[in-house]
mmCIF file with all atom_site columns, C-alpha atoms in Angstrom:
data_model
loop_
_atom_site.group_PDB
_atom_site.id
_atom_site.type_symbol
_atom_site.label_atom_id
_atom_site.label_alt_id
_atom_site.label_comp_id
_atom_site.label_asym_id
_atom_site.label_entity_id
_atom_site.label_seq_id
_atom_site.pdbx_PDB_ins_code
_atom_site.Cartn_x
_atom_site.Cartn_y
_atom_site.Cartn_z
_atom_site.occupancy
_atom_site.B_iso_or_equiv
_atom_site.pdbx_formal_charge
_atom_site.auth_seq_id
_atom_site.auth_comp_id
_atom_site.auth_asym_id
_atom_site.auth_atom_id
_atom_site.pdbx_PDB_model_num
ATOM 1   C CA . UNK A 1 1   ? -0.061 0.270   0.001  1.00 59.00 ? 1   UNK A CA 1
ATOM 2   C CA . UNK A 1 2   ? 0.831  3.239   -0.153 1.00 82.00 ? 2   UNK A CA 1
ATOM 3   C CA . UNK A 1 3   ? 2.997  4.873   2.068  1.00 93.00 ? 3   UNK A CA 1
ATOM 4   C CA . UNK A 1 4   ? 3.322  8.792   3.885  1.00 96.00 ? 4   UNK A CA 1
ATOM 5   C CA . UNK A 1 5   ? 4.015  11.153  1.142  1.00 97.00 ? 5   UNK A CA 1
ATOM 6   C CA . UNK A 1 6   ? 5.664  14.640  1.360  1.00 98.00 ? 6   UNK A CA 1
ATOM 7   C CA . UNK A 1 7   ? 5.919  17.009  -0.739 1.00 97.00 ? 7   UNK A CA 1
ATOM 8   C CA . UNK A 1 8   ? 7.171  19.734  -2.440 1.00 97.00 ? 8   UNK A CA 1
ATOM 9   C CA . UNK A 1 9   ? 10.954 17.390  -2.094 1.00 96.00 ? 9   UNK A CA 1
ATOM 10  C CA . UNK A 1 10  ? 12.237 19.556  -2.134 1.00 97.00 ? 10  UNK A CA 1
ATOM 11  C CA . UNK A 1 11  ? 12.173 23.569  -1.629 1.00 97.00 ? 11  UNK A CA 1
ATOM 12  C CA . UNK A 1 12  ? 14.484 26.741  -1.937 1.00 98.00 ? 12  UNK A CA 1
ATOM 13  C CA . UNK A 1 13  ? 13.089 29.895  -0.314 1.00 97.00 ? 13  UNK A CA 1
ATOM 14  C CA . UNK A 1 14  ? 14.448 33.618  0.278  1.00 97.00 ? 14  UNK A CA 1
ATOM 15  C CA . UNK A 1 15  ? 15.241 34.594  4.372  1.00 97.00 ? 15  UNK A CA 1
ATOM 16  C CA . UNK A 1 16  ? 12.180 36.319  5.222  1.00 97.00 ? 16  UNK A CA 1
ATOM 17  C CA . UNK A 1 17  ? 9.182  33.965  3.643  1.00 98.00 ? 17  UNK A CA 1
ATOM 18  C CA . UNK A 1 18  ? 6.698  31.726  4.046  1.00 98.00 ? 18  UNK A CA 1
ATOM 19  C CA . UNK A 1 19  ? 5.859  27.911  3.398  1.00 98.00 ? 19  UNK A CA 1
ATOM 20  C CA . UNK A 1 20  ? 3.986  25.718  3.744  1.00 98.00 ? 20  UNK A CA 1
ATOM 21  C CA . UNK A 1 21  ? 5.264  21.846  4.162  1.00 98.00 ? 21  UNK A CA 1
ATOM 22  C CA . UNK A 1 22  ? 2.466  18.800  3.601  1.00 98.00 ? 22  UNK A CA 1
ATOM 23  C CA . UNK A 1 23  ? 2.291  15.529  4.925  1.00 98.00 ? 23  UNK A CA 1
ATOM 24  C CA . UNK A 1 24  ? -0.137 12.299  3.672  1.00 97.00 ? 24  UNK A CA 1
ATOM 25  C CA . UNK A 1 25  ? -0.211 9.648   6.557  1.00 96.00 ? 25  UNK A CA 1
ATOM 26  C CA . UNK A 1 26  ? -1.129 6.077   5.492  1.00 94.00 ? 26  UNK A CA 1
ATOM 27  C CA . UNK A 1 27  ? -4.038 5.921   4.873  1.00 92.00 ? 27  UNK A CA 1
ATOM 28  C CA . UNK A 1 28  ? -6.232 4.919   8.947  1.00 89.00 ? 28  UNK A CA 1
ATOM 29  C CA . UNK A 1 29  ? -3.468 6.284   10.720 1.00 91.00 ? 29  UNK A CA 1
ATOM 30  C CA . UNK A 1 30  ? -4.713 8.804   13.294 1.00 89.00 ? 30  UNK A CA 1
ATOM 31  C CA . UNK A 1 31  ? -1.376 9.861   14.222 1.00 91.00 ? 31  UNK A CA 1
ATOM 32  C CA . UNK A 1 32  ? 0.938  11.456  12.733 1.00 93.00 ? 32  UNK A CA 1
ATOM 33  C CA . UNK A 1 33  ? 4.357  13.397  13.482 1.00 93.00 ? 33  UNK A CA 1
ATOM 34  C CA . UNK A 1 34  ? 6.488  16.389  11.928 1.00 96.00 ? 34  UNK A CA 1
ATOM 35  C CA . UNK A 1 35  ? 9.934  15.804  13.045 1.00 95.00 ? 35  UNK A CA 1
ATOM 36  C CA . UNK A 1 36  ? 13.232 18.297  11.450 1.00 96.00 ? 36  UNK A CA 1
ATOM 37  C CA . UNK A 1 37  ? 16.673 16.807  11.010 1.00 96.00 ? 37  UNK A CA 1
ATOM 38  C CA . UNK A 1 38  ? 19.810 18.583  10.775 1.00 94.00 ? 38  UNK A CA 1
ATOM 39  C CA . UNK A 1 39  ? 22.399 16.220  8.799  1.00 90.00 ? 39  UNK A CA 1
ATOM 40  C CA . UNK A 1 40  ? 24.448 14.814  11.007 1.00 89.00 ? 40  UNK A CA 1
ATOM 41  C CA . UNK A 1 41  ? 21.496 15.082  13.633 1.00 92.00 ? 41  UNK A CA 1
ATOM 42  C CA . UNK A 1 42  ? 18.188 12.230  14.589 1.00 93.00 ? 42  UNK A CA 1
ATOM 43  C CA . UNK A 1 43  ? 14.852 13.370  14.258 1.00 94.00 ? 43  UNK A CA 1
ATOM 44  C CA . UNK A 1 44  ? 13.585 16.217  16.485 1.00 93.00 ? 44  UNK A CA 1
ATOM 45  C CA . UNK A 1 45  ? 10.452 16.410  17.269 1.00 92.00 ? 45  UNK A CA 1
ATOM 46  C CA . UNK A 1 46  ? 8.552  19.403  16.786 1.00 95.00 ? 46  UNK A CA 1
ATOM 47  C CA . UNK A 1 47  ? 5.108  17.979  17.207 1.00 94.00 ? 47  UNK A CA 1
ATOM 48  C CA . UNK A 1 48  ? 2.329  14.993  17.036 1.00 91.00 ? 48  UNK A CA 1
ATOM 49  C CA . UNK A 1 49  ? -1.454 15.194  16.533 1.00 92.00 ? 49  UNK A CA 1
ATOM 50  C CA . UNK A 1 50  ? -3.626 12.763  17.555 1.00 89.00 ? 50  UNK A CA 1
ATOM 51  C CA . UNK A 1 51  ? -6.470 12.870  15.203 1.00 88.00 ? 51  UNK A CA 1
ATOM 52  C CA . UNK A 1 52  ? -6.992 16.727  13.987 1.00 90.00 ? 52  UNK A CA 1
ATOM 53  C CA . UNK A 1 53  ? -5.738 17.922  17.521 1.00 88.00 ? 53  UNK A CA 1
ATOM 54  C CA . UNK A 1 54  ? -2.426 19.105  18.546 1.00 88.00 ? 54  UNK A CA 1
ATOM 55  C CA . UNK A 1 55  ? -1.908 16.814  21.679 1.00 85.00 ? 55  UNK A CA 1
ATOM 56  C CA . UNK A 1 56  ? 1.899  17.678  21.701 1.00 88.00 ? 56  UNK A CA 1
ATOM 57  C CA . UNK A 1 57  ? 2.913  20.829  20.073 1.00 92.00 ? 57  UNK A CA 1
ATOM 58  C CA . UNK A 1 58  ? 5.563  20.680  22.530 1.00 90.00 ? 58  UNK A CA 1
ATOM 59  C CA . UNK A 1 59  ? 8.632  20.867  20.413 1.00 92.00 ? 59  UNK A CA 1
ATOM 60  C CA . UNK A 1 60  ? 8.150  23.110  18.174 1.00 96.00 ? 60  UNK A CA 1
ATOM 61  C CA . UNK A 1 61  ? 11.027 25.804  18.336 1.00 95.00 ? 61  UNK A CA 1
ATOM 62  C CA . UNK A 1 62  ? 9.433  29.136  18.026 1.00 95.00 ? 62  UNK A CA 1
ATOM 63  C CA . UNK A 1 63  ? 5.818  31.224  17.164 1.00 96.00 ? 63  UNK A CA 1
ATOM 64  C CA . UNK A 1 64  ? 7.160  30.979  13.342 1.00 97.00 ? 64  UNK A CA 1
ATOM 65  C CA . UNK A 1 65  ? 6.170  27.685  13.547 1.00 98.00 ? 65  UNK A CA 1
ATOM 66  C CA . UNK A 1 66  ? 2.567  26.263  12.402 1.00 96.00 ? 66  UNK A CA 1
ATOM 67  C CA . UNK A 1 67  ? 1.523  22.989  12.198 1.00 97.00 ? 67  UNK A CA 1
ATOM 68  C CA . UNK A 1 68  ? -2.604 22.128  11.119 1.00 96.00 ? 68  UNK A CA 1
ATOM 69  C CA . UNK A 1 69  ? -4.698 18.841  10.091 1.00 96.00 ? 69  UNK A CA 1
ATOM 70  C CA . UNK A 1 70  ? -8.327 19.950  9.873  1.00 94.00 ? 70  UNK A CA 1
ATOM 71  C CA . UNK A 1 71  ? -9.826 16.686  8.472  1.00 93.00 ? 71  UNK A CA 1
ATOM 72  C CA . UNK A 1 72  ? -7.601 14.690  10.752 1.00 90.00 ? 72  UNK A CA 1
ATOM 73  C CA . UNK A 1 73  ? -5.885 13.468  7.634  1.00 94.00 ? 73  UNK A CA 1
ATOM 74  C CA . UNK A 1 74  ? -3.518 15.443  5.401  1.00 97.00 ? 74  UNK A CA 1
ATOM 75  C CA . UNK A 1 75  ? -1.261 17.227  7.905  1.00 97.00 ? 75  UNK A CA 1
ATOM 76  C CA . UNK A 1 76  ? 0.221  21.253  6.642  1.00 98.00 ? 76  UNK A CA 1
ATOM 77  C CA . UNK A 1 77  ? 3.520  22.669  8.583  1.00 98.00 ? 77  UNK A CA 1
ATOM 78  C CA . UNK A 1 78  ? 3.101  26.693  8.315  1.00 98.00 ? 78  UNK A CA 1
ATOM 79  C CA . UNK A 1 79  ? 7.116  28.131  8.539  1.00 98.00 ? 79  UNK A CA 1
ATOM 80  C CA . UNK A 1 80  ? 6.602  32.288  8.718  1.00 97.00 ? 80  UNK A CA 1
ATOM 81  C CA . UNK A 1 81  ? 9.033  34.214  8.058  1.00 97.00 ? 81  UNK A CA 1
ATOM 82  C CA . UNK A 1 82  ? 11.367 31.685  7.198  1.00 98.00 ? 82  UNK A CA 1
ATOM 83  C CA . UNK A 1 83  ? 15.142 32.490  8.843  1.00 97.00 ? 83  UNK A CA 1
ATOM 84  C CA . UNK A 1 84  ? 18.884 30.510  7.327  1.00 96.00 ? 84  UNK A CA 1
ATOM 85  C CA . UNK A 1 85  ? 18.673 28.129  10.257 1.00 96.00 ? 85  UNK A CA 1
ATOM 86  C CA . UNK A 1 86  ? 15.338 26.795  9.547  1.00 97.00 ? 86  UNK A CA 1
ATOM 87  C CA . UNK A 1 87  ? 17.518 24.525  6.253  1.00 97.00 ? 87  UNK A CA 1
ATOM 88  C CA . UNK A 1 88  ? 16.366 21.088  7.542  1.00 97.00 ? 88  UNK A CA 1
ATOM 89  C CA . UNK A 1 89  ? 15.598 18.223  6.387  1.00 97.00 ? 89  UNK A CA 1
ATOM 90  C CA . UNK A 1 90  ? 11.363 18.179  7.663  1.00 98.00 ? 90  UNK A CA 1
ATOM 91  C CA . UNK A 1 91  ? 9.966  14.663  8.256  1.00 97.00 ? 91  UNK A CA 1
ATOM 92  C CA . UNK A 1 92  ? 6.266  13.380  8.799  1.00 96.00 ? 92  UNK A CA 1
ATOM 93  C CA . UNK A 1 93  ? 5.771  10.400  10.522 1.00 94.00 ? 93  UNK A CA 1
ATOM 94  C CA . UNK A 1 94  ? 2.297  8.385   10.594 1.00 93.00 ? 94  UNK A CA 1
ATOM 95  C CA . UNK A 1 95  ? 1.720  5.159   13.774 1.00 89.00 ? 95  UNK A CA 1
ATOM 96  C CA . UNK A 1 96  ? -1.544 2.912   14.059 1.00 84.00 ? 96  UNK A CA 1
ATOM 97  C CA . UNK A 1 97  ? -2.213 3.984   17.296 1.00 71.00 ? 97  UNK A CA 1
ATOM 98  C CA . UNK A 1 98  ? -0.976 6.502   19.710 1.00 59.00 ? 98  UNK A CA 1
ATOM 99  C CA . UNK A 1 99  ? 1.080  4.438   21.531 1.00 59.00 ? 99  UNK A CA 1
ATOM 100 C CA . UNK A 1 100 ? 2.561  2.440   18.527 1.00 63.00 ? 100 UNK A CA 1
ATOM 101 C CA . UNK A 1 101 ? 5.994  2.028   18.170 1.00 66.00 ? 101 UNK A CA 1
ATOM 102 C CA . UNK A 1 102 ? 7.014  1.250   14.931 1.00 79.00 ? 102 UNK A CA 1
ATOM 103 C CA . UNK A 1 103 ? 5.891  5.384   12.951 1.00 86.00 ? 103 UNK A CA 1
ATOM 104 C CA . UNK A 1 104 ? 6.443  5.311   9.101  1.00 90.00 ? 104 UNK A CA 1
ATOM 105 C CA . UNK A 1 105 ? 8.267  7.927   7.853  1.00 93.00 ? 105 UNK A CA 1
ATOM 106 C CA . UNK A 1 106 ? 7.687  9.641   4.706  1.00 95.00 ? 106 UNK A CA 1
ATOM 107 C CA . UNK A 1 107 ? 10.593 11.734  2.741  1.00 95.00 ? 107 UNK A CA 1
ATOM 108 C CA . UNK A 1 108 ? 10.393 13.991  3.949  1.00 96.00 ? 108 UNK A CA 1
ATOM 109 C CA . UNK A 1 109 ? 11.256 18.117  2.235  1.00 98.00 ? 109 UNK A CA 1
ATOM 110 C CA . UNK A 1 110 ? 14.497 19.271  2.632  1.00 97.00 ? 110 UNK A CA 1
ATOM 111 C CA . UNK A 1 111 ? 13.767 22.902  2.837  1.00 98.00 ? 111 UNK A CA 1
ATOM 112 C CA . UNK A 1 112 ? 16.232 25.220  2.106  1.00 97.00 ? 112 UNK A CA 1
ATOM 113 C CA . UNK A 1 113 ? 15.885 29.248  2.973  1.00 97.00 ? 113 UNK A CA 1
ATOM 114 C CA . UNK A 1 114 ? 18.298 31.584  1.321  1.00 96.00 ? 114 UNK A CA 1
ATOM 115 C CA . UNK B 2 1   ? 24.196 16.655  28.103 1.00 63.00 ? 1   UNK B CA 1
ATOM 116 C CA . UNK B 2 2   ? 22.394 14.838  25.326 1.00 74.00 ? 2   UNK B CA 1
ATOM 117 C CA . UNK B 2 3   ? 19.291 12.770  25.970 1.00 90.00 ? 3   UNK B CA 1
ATOM 118 C CA . UNK B 2 4   ? 21.056 10.115  23.482 1.00 95.00 ? 4   UNK B CA 1
ATOM 119 C CA . UNK B 2 5   ? 24.029 9.329   23.001 1.00 95.00 ? 5   UNK B CA 1
ATOM 120 C CA . UNK B 2 6   ? 26.249 7.555   20.223 1.00 96.00 ? 6   UNK B CA 1
ATOM 121 C CA . UNK B 2 7   ? 28.928 6.608   19.272 1.00 94.00 ? 7   UNK B CA 1
ATOM 122 C CA . UNK B 2 8   ? 29.341 9.314   15.039 1.00 93.00 ? 8   UNK B CA 1
ATOM 123 C CA . UNK B 2 9   ? 31.501 7.442   13.991 1.00 92.00 ? 9   UNK B CA 1
ATOM 124 C CA . UNK B 2 10  ? 32.316 6.254   11.247 1.00 95.00 ? 10  UNK B CA 1
ATOM 125 C CA . UNK B 2 11  ? 32.314 2.841   11.785 1.00 96.00 ? 11  UNK B CA 1
ATOM 126 C CA . UNK B 2 12  ? 34.704 0.577   8.410  1.00 96.00 ? 12  UNK B CA 1
ATOM 127 C CA . UNK B 2 13  ? 34.340 -3.035  8.454  1.00 96.00 ? 13  UNK B CA 1
ATOM 128 C CA . UNK B 2 14  ? 35.522 -5.221  5.627  1.00 97.00 ? 14  UNK B CA 1
ATOM 129 C CA . UNK B 2 15  ? 32.307 -7.170  4.754  1.00 98.00 ? 15  UNK B CA 1
ATOM 130 C CA . UNK B 2 16  ? 31.861 -10.212 6.772  1.00 98.00 ? 16  UNK B CA 1
ATOM 131 C CA . UNK B 2 17  ? 32.738 -9.494  10.277 1.00 97.00 ? 17  UNK B CA 1
ATOM 132 C CA . UNK B 2 18  ? 30.460 -8.346  13.241 1.00 97.00 ? 18  UNK B CA 1
ATOM 133 C CA . UNK B 2 19  ? 30.935 -4.808  14.431 1.00 96.00 ? 19  UNK B CA 1
ATOM 134 C CA . UNK B 2 20  ? 29.082 -3.433  17.476 1.00 96.00 ? 20  UNK B CA 1
ATOM 135 C CA . UNK B 2 21  ? 27.833 -0.001  18.228 1.00 91.00 ? 21  UNK B CA 1
ATOM 136 C CA . UNK B 2 22  ? 25.979 1.090   21.678 1.00 94.00 ? 22  UNK B CA 1
ATOM 137 C CA . UNK B 2 23  ? 24.125 4.195   22.903 1.00 96.00 ? 23  UNK B CA 1
ATOM 138 C CA . UNK B 2 24  ? 23.766 5.341   26.189 1.00 96.00 ? 24  UNK B CA 1
ATOM 139 C CA . UNK B 2 25  ? 20.466 7.106   27.271 1.00 95.00 ? 25  UNK B CA 1
ATOM 140 C CA . UNK B 2 26  ? 19.963 9.534   30.141 1.00 93.00 ? 26  UNK B CA 1
ATOM 141 C CA . UNK B 2 27  ? 16.403 8.760   31.617 1.00 88.00 ? 27  UNK B CA 1
ATOM 142 C CA . UNK B 2 28  ? 15.884 6.433   34.106 1.00 87.00 ? 28  UNK B CA 1
ATOM 143 C CA . UNK B 2 29  ? 12.379 6.025   33.105 1.00 85.00 ? 29  UNK B CA 1
ATOM 144 C CA . UNK B 2 30  ? 12.733 5.425   29.746 1.00 86.00 ? 30  UNK B CA 1
ATOM 145 C CA . UNK B 2 31  ? 9.726  2.273   28.929 1.00 84.00 ? 31  UNK B CA 1
ATOM 146 C CA . UNK B 2 32  ? 11.169 1.729   24.915 1.00 89.00 ? 32  UNK B CA 1
ATOM 147 C CA . UNK B 2 33  ? 13.681 0.930   22.793 1.00 93.00 ? 33  UNK B CA 1
ATOM 148 C CA . UNK B 2 34  ? 14.714 0.510   19.208 1.00 93.00 ? 34  UNK B CA 1
ATOM 149 C CA . UNK B 2 35  ? 17.149 0.611   16.613 1.00 96.00 ? 35  UNK B CA 1
ATOM 150 C CA . UNK B 2 36  ? 15.974 2.787   13.478 1.00 95.00 ? 36  UNK B CA 1
ATOM 151 C CA . UNK B 2 37  ? 17.802 2.476   9.783  1.00 96.00 ? 37  UNK B CA 1
ATOM 152 C CA . UNK B 2 38  ? 18.358 5.302   7.501  1.00 96.00 ? 38  UNK B CA 1
ATOM 153 C CA . UNK B 2 39  ? 20.208 5.367   4.445  1.00 96.00 ? 39  UNK B CA 1
ATOM 154 C CA . UNK B 2 40  ? 21.993 8.851   3.489  1.00 93.00 ? 40  UNK B CA 1
ATOM 155 C CA . UNK B 2 41  ? 19.183 11.269  2.192  1.00 90.00 ? 41  UNK B CA 1
ATOM 156 C CA . UNK B 2 42  ? 16.218 8.204   2.744  1.00 93.00 ? 42  UNK B CA 1
ATOM 157 C CA . UNK B 2 43  ? 14.251 8.624   5.917  1.00 93.00 ? 43  UNK B CA 1
ATOM 158 C CA . UNK B 2 44  ? 14.798 6.063   9.059  1.00 93.00 ? 44  UNK B CA 1
ATOM 159 C CA . UNK B 2 45  ? 13.226 2.623   9.728  1.00 92.00 ? 45  UNK B CA 1
ATOM 160 C CA . UNK B 2 46  ? 12.625 0.905   12.415 1.00 91.00 ? 46  UNK B CA 1
ATOM 161 C CA . UNK B 2 47  ? 15.142 -1.841  11.372 1.00 94.00 ? 47  UNK B CA 1
ATOM 162 C CA . UNK B 2 48  ? 14.204 -3.861  15.764 1.00 93.00 ? 48  UNK B CA 1
ATOM 163 C CA . UNK B 2 49  ? 12.515 -2.731  19.578 1.00 90.00 ? 49  UNK B CA 1
ATOM 164 C CA . UNK B 2 50  ? 15.281 -3.792  22.239 1.00 92.00 ? 50  UNK B CA 1
ATOM 165 C CA . UNK B 2 51  ? 13.624 -5.907  24.520 1.00 85.00 ? 51  UNK B CA 1
ATOM 166 C CA . UNK B 2 52  ? 15.255 -6.399  28.716 1.00 86.00 ? 52  UNK B CA 1
ATOM 167 C CA . UNK B 2 53  ? 15.537 -9.726  27.586 1.00 88.00 ? 53  UNK B CA 1
ATOM 168 C CA . UNK B 2 54  ? 18.183 -9.049  24.393 1.00 88.00 ? 54  UNK B CA 1
ATOM 169 C CA . UNK B 2 55  ? 17.006 -10.176 21.362 1.00 92.00 ? 55  UNK B CA 1
ATOM 170 C CA . UNK B 2 56  ? 17.606 -11.034 17.777 1.00 94.00 ? 56  UNK B CA 1
ATOM 171 C CA . UNK B 2 57  ? 16.664 -11.093 13.916 1.00 94.00 ? 57  UNK B CA 1
ATOM 172 C CA . UNK B 2 58  ? 18.452 -12.771 11.990 1.00 96.00 ? 58  UNK B CA 1
ATOM 173 C CA . UNK B 2 59  ? 22.288 -11.156 12.247 1.00 97.00 ? 59  UNK B CA 1
ATOM 174 C CA . UNK B 2 60  ? 20.815 -8.591  14.185 1.00 97.00 ? 60  UNK B CA 1
ATOM 175 C CA . UNK B 2 61  ? 20.953 -8.567  18.052 1.00 97.00 ? 61  UNK B CA 1
ATOM 176 C CA . UNK B 2 62  ? 19.887 -5.812  20.312 1.00 96.00 ? 62  UNK B CA 1
ATOM 177 C CA . UNK B 2 63  ? 20.326 -5.968  23.866 1.00 95.00 ? 63  UNK B CA 1
ATOM 178 C CA . UNK B 2 64  ? 19.509 -3.572  26.214 1.00 95.00 ? 64  UNK B CA 1
ATOM 179 C CA . UNK B 2 65  ? 20.934 -2.418  30.233 1.00 94.00 ? 65  UNK B CA 1
ATOM 180 C CA . UNK B 2 66  ? 19.167 -1.342  31.861 1.00 92.00 ? 66  UNK B CA 1
ATOM 181 C CA . UNK B 2 67  ? 21.644 -0.873  35.354 1.00 93.00 ? 67  UNK B CA 1
ATOM 182 C CA . UNK B 2 68  ? 24.264 1.047   33.643 1.00 93.00 ? 68  UNK B CA 1
ATOM 183 C CA . UNK B 2 69  ? 20.932 2.843   31.152 1.00 94.00 ? 69  UNK B CA 1
ATOM 184 C CA . UNK B 2 70  ? 23.145 1.524   27.146 1.00 93.00 ? 70  UNK B CA 1
ATOM 185 C CA . UNK B 2 71  ? 21.405 -0.489  24.495 1.00 96.00 ? 71  UNK B CA 1
ATOM 186 C CA . UNK B 2 72  ? 23.182 -2.432  22.212 1.00 96.00 ? 72  UNK B CA 1
ATOM 187 C CA . UNK B 2 73  ? 23.619 -3.083  19.103 1.00 97.00 ? 73  UNK B CA 1
ATOM 188 C CA . UNK B 2 74  ? 25.291 -6.815  17.186 1.00 97.00 ? 74  UNK B CA 1
ATOM 189 C CA . UNK B 2 75  ? 25.952 -6.984  13.380 1.00 97.00 ? 75  UNK B CA 1
ATOM 190 C CA . UNK B 2 76  ? 27.125 -10.249 13.038 1.00 98.00 ? 76  UNK B CA 1
ATOM 191 C CA . UNK B 2 77  ? 28.667 -11.473 8.869  1.00 98.00 ? 77  UNK B CA 1
ATOM 192 C CA . UNK B 2 78  ? 27.858 -8.122  7.840  1.00 98.00 ? 78  UNK B CA 1
ATOM 193 C CA . UNK B 2 79  ? 26.826 -7.435  4.020  1.00 97.00 ? 79  UNK B CA 1
ATOM 194 C CA . UNK B 2 80  ? 27.445 -4.025  2.137  1.00 97.00 ? 80  UNK B CA 1
ATOM 195 C CA . UNK B 2 81  ? 24.361 -3.598  2.333  1.00 97.00 ? 81  UNK B CA 1
ATOM 196 C CA . UNK B 2 82  ? 24.008 -2.970  5.304  1.00 98.00 ? 82  UNK B CA 1
ATOM 197 C CA . UNK B 2 83  ? 26.446 -0.021  5.099  1.00 98.00 ? 83  UNK B CA 1
ATOM 198 C CA . UNK B 2 84  ? 24.028 2.742   7.056  1.00 97.00 ? 84  UNK B CA 1
ATOM 199 C CA . UNK B 2 85  ? 23.560 4.972   9.812  1.00 97.00 ? 85  UNK B CA 1
ATOM 200 C CA . UNK B 2 86  ? 21.891 3.452   12.944 1.00 97.00 ? 86  UNK B CA 1
ATOM 201 C CA . UNK B 2 87  ? 19.434 5.413   15.412 1.00 96.00 ? 87  UNK B CA 1
ATOM 202 C CA . UNK B 2 88  ? 18.741 4.790   18.650 1.00 96.00 ? 88  UNK B CA 1
ATOM 203 C CA . UNK B 2 89  ? 15.822 5.198   20.289 1.00 94.00 ? 89  UNK B CA 1
ATOM 204 C CA . UNK B 2 90  ? 13.538 5.946   23.573 1.00 92.00 ? 90  UNK B CA 1
ATOM 205 C CA . UNK B 2 91  ? 10.530 6.494   24.489 1.00 87.00 ? 91  UNK B CA 1
ATOM 206 C CA . UNK B 2 92  ? 9.607  7.325   28.303 1.00 77.00 ? 92  UNK B CA 1
ATOM 207 C CA . UNK B 2 93  ? 7.365  5.952   30.254 1.00 66.00 ? 93  UNK B CA 1
ATOM 208 C CA . UNK B 2 94  ? 4.961  8.685   30.271 1.00 62.00 ? 94  UNK B CA 1
ATOM 209 C CA . UNK B 2 95  ? 5.420  9.843   26.593 1.00 63.00 ? 95  UNK B CA 1
ATOM 210 C CA . UNK B 2 96  ? 4.668  9.004   23.820 1.00 69.00 ? 96  UNK B CA 1
ATOM 211 C CA . UNK B 2 97  ? 8.115  10.753  21.949 1.00 77.00 ? 97  UNK B CA 1
ATOM 212 C CA . UNK B 2 98  ? 10.715 9.057   20.326 1.00 85.00 ? 98  UNK B CA 1
ATOM 213 C CA . UNK B 2 99  ? 13.596 10.730  22.117 1.00 89.00 ? 99  UNK B CA 1
ATOM 214 C CA . UNK B 2 100 ? 16.164 9.703   18.804 1.00 93.00 ? 100 UNK B CA 1
ATOM 215 C CA . UNK B 2 101 ? 19.845 10.179  19.260 1.00 95.00 ? 101 UNK B CA 1
ATOM 216 C CA . UNK B 2 102 ? 22.250 11.736  16.213 1.00 95.00 ? 102 UNK B CA 1
ATOM 217 C CA . UNK B 2 103 ? 23.435 8.324   14.826 1.00 96.00 ? 103 UNK B CA 1
ATOM 218 C CA . UNK B 2 104 ? 26.077 5.641   14.411 1.00 97.00 ? 104 UNK B CA 1
ATOM 219 C CA . UNK B 2 105 ? 26.971 5.581   10.894 1.00 97.00 ? 105 UNK B CA 1
ATOM 220 C CA . UNK B 2 106 ? 28.270 2.385   9.495  1.00 97.00 ? 106 UNK B CA 1
ATOM 221 C CA . UNK B 2 107 ? 30.936 1.163   6.111  1.00 97.00 ? 107 UNK B CA 1
ATOM 222 C CA . UNK B 2 108 ? 30.905 -1.868  5.248  1.00 97.00 ? 108 UNK B CA 1
ATOM 223 C CA . UNK B 2 109 ? 33.616 -2.343  2.108  1.00 96.00 ? 109 UNK B CA 1
ATOM 224 C CA . UNK B 2 110 ? 33.727 -5.501  -0.109 1.00 95.00 ? 110 UNK B CA 1
#
């Protein structure tokens, strides 16, 4: 079956611009996670959705970052006034249960802020 | 101090050899432990969970030492296709969040 998909695969934007990153989880997975990964580091948790609601957004670095999942499926991570330090690979993962240890990752969106 | 620490490597190992690497975690309340594998410029994928009694999956063996708060991964008869970064992952008892190490890079040479 289809795995987690993310679009775009690459995004280059100028400092100060607004970007949206999309994640389409595995069908039926209620839990959705956003991470970001910098070179040479492990994924860093950003936010977790259970259904439509953000159950935990404690990993969002500041108020420039926001994510939604209005219908409990597709999620969009939104970054306002991008900074060069936002450059990273943004990974989305989904799982079937909130306590499932196996999270299925999408291929990521590589964001470069120039 | 990082919550999950790993030797970044790289470990350069000849094909067919056995290689082992460890990971240490700082939170004694950690409940679940995993090894994920990540190929270059790809997403992480679950390799195996780590159980208290130790567990094996083919050429891979994982061990957990709660007293010393470390997890190990042993790969026997290494293959060229084992070349990847191996990420140690920990989950706390009361929290679904996965805490990731920075990964250990493994390079298997012919």
